[in-house]
Amino acid sequence: MTYPVHLALGPLVLPVHLLLEVLAYTIGYRFYQHLRARTTDQISDEHRLWIFVGCAAGALLGSRVLGLLEHPELLLHPPGGWLYYFTNKTIVGGLLGGLVGVELTKKHLGVRTSSGDLMVFPVILGMCIGRLGCHFSGLEDGTFGTATSLPWAIDFGDGVPRHPTNLYEIGWLLLLGAALWLAERRRPLPDGWRFRFFMIGYLVFRLLVEFIKPTPAPSGWGLTAIQWACVAGLGYYGWLFGRKEYRPTKVTE
């Protein structure tokens, strides 16, 4: 396979990454609609709509800000001009920013029940499809890993065998989703805890996998911006677990 992968339709050449990103949003949302139709949702349609708006706004802002902080040395002299400020994005920033947006929206609406539990499996599915697109984009996407001699290393086009970290992420997400599904078959989790465990599992993975990515930590930071965001997110969930007992009706993710 030659990276990046493109799909040729006659004279039209489309990047597979873009197509899979569109599919990720589309299929993920359709899966969410399917699950909601089969679930007794305690949140009204109107409140769900506003929660989606808050989530989208927070995710957009969070993904852009954290993406820019990955390379703070470029902020004053952005490569390619001002468009640079709108092209960088990261899933960790999107998830944490979306979390903040949802919680602020729910506080304003007075919604106390979980809104995130219903989104976990659609988000996992969408992220897997999106990361497959990242893999097919090769070096252009920047989600590849460092050089390695492991037998499953992949050459993304520069002659250097690398960790396929985007495939690692897909594997981890599938394991995380399967673990949550199996756990809930044995005993239903309290309200909001499915989302908690998803976020903790993903943040732990990203904290660790960033060590085998070529993005260096800014001087004096110790960790990359994404890793610090993961630490902050894990600290928040640690605070939640320490603050509240196992009381299903009190969790508000």
PDB file of N, CA, C and O in Angstrom, residues 2 9 32-34 41 44-45 56 72 107 120 165 169 185 232 234 245:
ATOM      1  N   THR A   2       0.485   2.234  -0.813  1.00  0.00           N
ATOM      2  CA  THR A   2       1.216   3.490  -0.889  1.00  0.00           C
ATOM      3  C   THR A   2       0.455   4.580  -0.138  1.00  0.00           C
ATOM      4  O   THR A   2      -0.748   4.763  -0.351  1.00  0.00           O
ATOM      5  N   LEU A   9     -12.040   8.598  -8.781  1.00  0.00           N
ATOM      6  CA  LEU A   9     -13.334   8.419  -9.435  1.00  0.00           C
ATOM      7  C   LEU A   9     -13.289   9.166 -10.764  1.00  0.00           C
ATOM      8  O   LEU A   9     -13.678  10.339 -10.854  1.00  0.00           O
ATOM      9  N   TYR A  32     -26.100   6.621  17.119  1.00  0.00           N
ATOM     10  CA  TYR A  32     -26.670   7.282  18.295  1.00  0.00           C
ATOM     11  C   TYR A  32     -28.195   7.343  18.205  1.00  0.00           C
ATOM     12  O   TYR A  32     -28.897   7.060  19.180  1.00  0.00           O
ATOM     13  N   GLN A  33     -28.727   7.713  17.034  1.00  0.00           N
ATOM     14  CA  GLN A  33     -30.176   7.770  16.854  1.00  0.00           C
ATOM     15  C   GLN A  33     -30.811   6.399  17.074  1.00  0.00           C
ATOM     16  O   GLN A  33     -31.886   6.287  17.682  1.00  0.00           O
ATOM     17  N   HIS A  34     -30.138   5.361  16.578  1.00  0.00           N
ATOM     18  CA  HIS A  34     -30.636   3.998  16.758  1.00  0.00           C
ATOM     19  C   HIS A  34     -30.691   3.632  18.237  1.00  0.00           C
ATOM     20  O   HIS A  34     -31.701   3.080  18.718  1.00  0.00           O
ATOM     21  N   ASP A  41     -34.996   7.768  27.208  1.00  0.00           N
ATOM     22  CA  ASP A  41     -34.143   8.929  27.442  1.00  0.00           C
ATOM     23  C   ASP A  41     -34.837   9.893  28.399  1.00  0.00           C
ATOM     24  O   ASP A  41     -35.957  10.354  28.136  1.00  0.00           O
ATOM     25  N   SER A  44     -35.178  15.611  27.421  1.00  0.00           N
ATOM     26  CA  SER A  44     -36.115  15.971  26.360  1.00  0.00           C
ATOM     27  C   SER A  44     -35.374  16.277  25.063  1.00  0.00           C
ATOM     28  O   SER A  44     -34.175  16.546  25.052  1.00  0.00           O
ATOM     29  N   ASP A  45     -36.122  16.259  23.949  1.00  0.00           N
ATOM     30  CA  ASP A  45     -35.534  16.557  22.652  1.00  0.00           C
ATOM     31  C   ASP A  45     -34.941  17.958  22.627  1.00  0.00           C
ATOM     32  O   ASP A  45     -33.847  18.177  22.065  1.00  0.00           O
ATOM     33  N   ALA A  56     -20.784  20.706  20.743  1.00  0.00           N
ATOM     34  CA  ALA A  56     -20.099  21.049  19.492  1.00  0.00           C
ATOM     35  C   ALA A  56     -19.239  22.294  19.656  1.00  0.00           C
ATOM     36  O   ALA A  56     -18.091  22.344  19.184  1.00  0.00           O
ATOM     37  N   PRO A  72       3.734  25.483  20.539  1.00  0.00           N
ATOM     38  CA  PRO A  72       3.610  26.893  20.945  1.00  0.00           C
ATOM     39  C   PRO A  72       4.629  27.803  20.260  1.00  0.00           C
ATOM     40  O   PRO A  72       4.391  29.008  20.132  1.00  0.00           O
ATOM     41  N   LYS A 107     -25.851  22.632  33.254  1.00  0.00           N
ATOM     42  CA  LYS A 107     -26.037  23.439  34.463  1.00  0.00           C
ATOM     43  C   LYS A 107     -27.022  24.569  34.197  1.00  0.00           C
ATOM     44  O   LYS A 107     -27.888  24.874  35.033  1.00  0.00           O
ATOM     45  N   VAL A 120     -21.436   7.075  24.222  1.00  0.00           N
ATOM     46  CA  VAL A 120     -20.148   6.381  24.309  1.00  0.00           C
ATOM     47  C   VAL A 120     -19.902   5.458  23.122  1.00  0.00           C
ATOM     48  O   VAL A 120     -18.869   5.570  22.432  1.00  0.00           O
ATOM     49  N   THR A 165       0.546   4.162  15.318  1.00  0.00           N
ATOM     50  CA  THR A 165      -0.168   4.544  16.541  1.00  0.00           C
ATOM     51  C   THR A 165      -1.658   4.755  16.306  1.00  0.00           C
ATOM     52  O   THR A 165      -2.460   4.579  17.229  1.00  0.00           O
ATOM     53  N   GLU A 169      -4.609   2.896  18.406  1.00  0.00           N
ATOM     54  CA  GLU A 169      -5.757   3.571  19.009  1.00  0.00           C
ATOM     55  C   GLU A 169      -7.063   2.866  18.655  1.00  0.00           C
ATOM     56  O   GLU A 169      -7.940   2.712  19.516  1.00  0.00           O
ATOM     57  N   ARG A 185     -23.269  -6.086  30.749  1.00  0.00           N
ATOM     58  CA  ARG A 185     -24.067  -7.305  30.642  1.00  0.00           C
ATOM     59  C   ARG A 185     -24.140  -8.023  31.990  1.00  0.00           C
ATOM     60  O   ARG A 185     -25.131  -8.694  32.295  1.00  0.00           O
ATOM     61  N   ALA A 232      -4.804  16.503  33.288  1.00  0.00           N
ATOM     62  CA  ALA A 232      -5.859  17.347  33.864  1.00  0.00           C
ATOM     63  C   ALA A 232      -7.199  16.620  33.838  1.00  0.00           C
ATOM     64  O   ALA A 232      -7.958  16.652  34.821  1.00  0.00           O
ATOM     65  N   LEU A 234      -7.735  13.333  33.765  1.00  0.00           N
ATOM     66  CA  LEU A 234      -7.698  12.236  34.729  1.00  0.00           C
ATOM     67  C   LEU A 234      -7.802  12.764  36.156  1.00  0.00           C
ATOM     68  O   LEU A 234      -8.441  12.138  37.015  1.00  0.00           O
ATOM     69  N   GLU A 245     -19.911   9.224  46.404  1.00  0.00           N
ATOM     70  CA  GLU A 245     -20.009   7.799  46.658  1.00  0.00           C
ATOM     71  C   GLU A 245     -20.691   7.117  45.478  1.00  0.00           C
ATOM     72  O   GLU A 245     -21.069   7.760  44.503  1.00  0.00           O
TER      73      GLU A 245
END
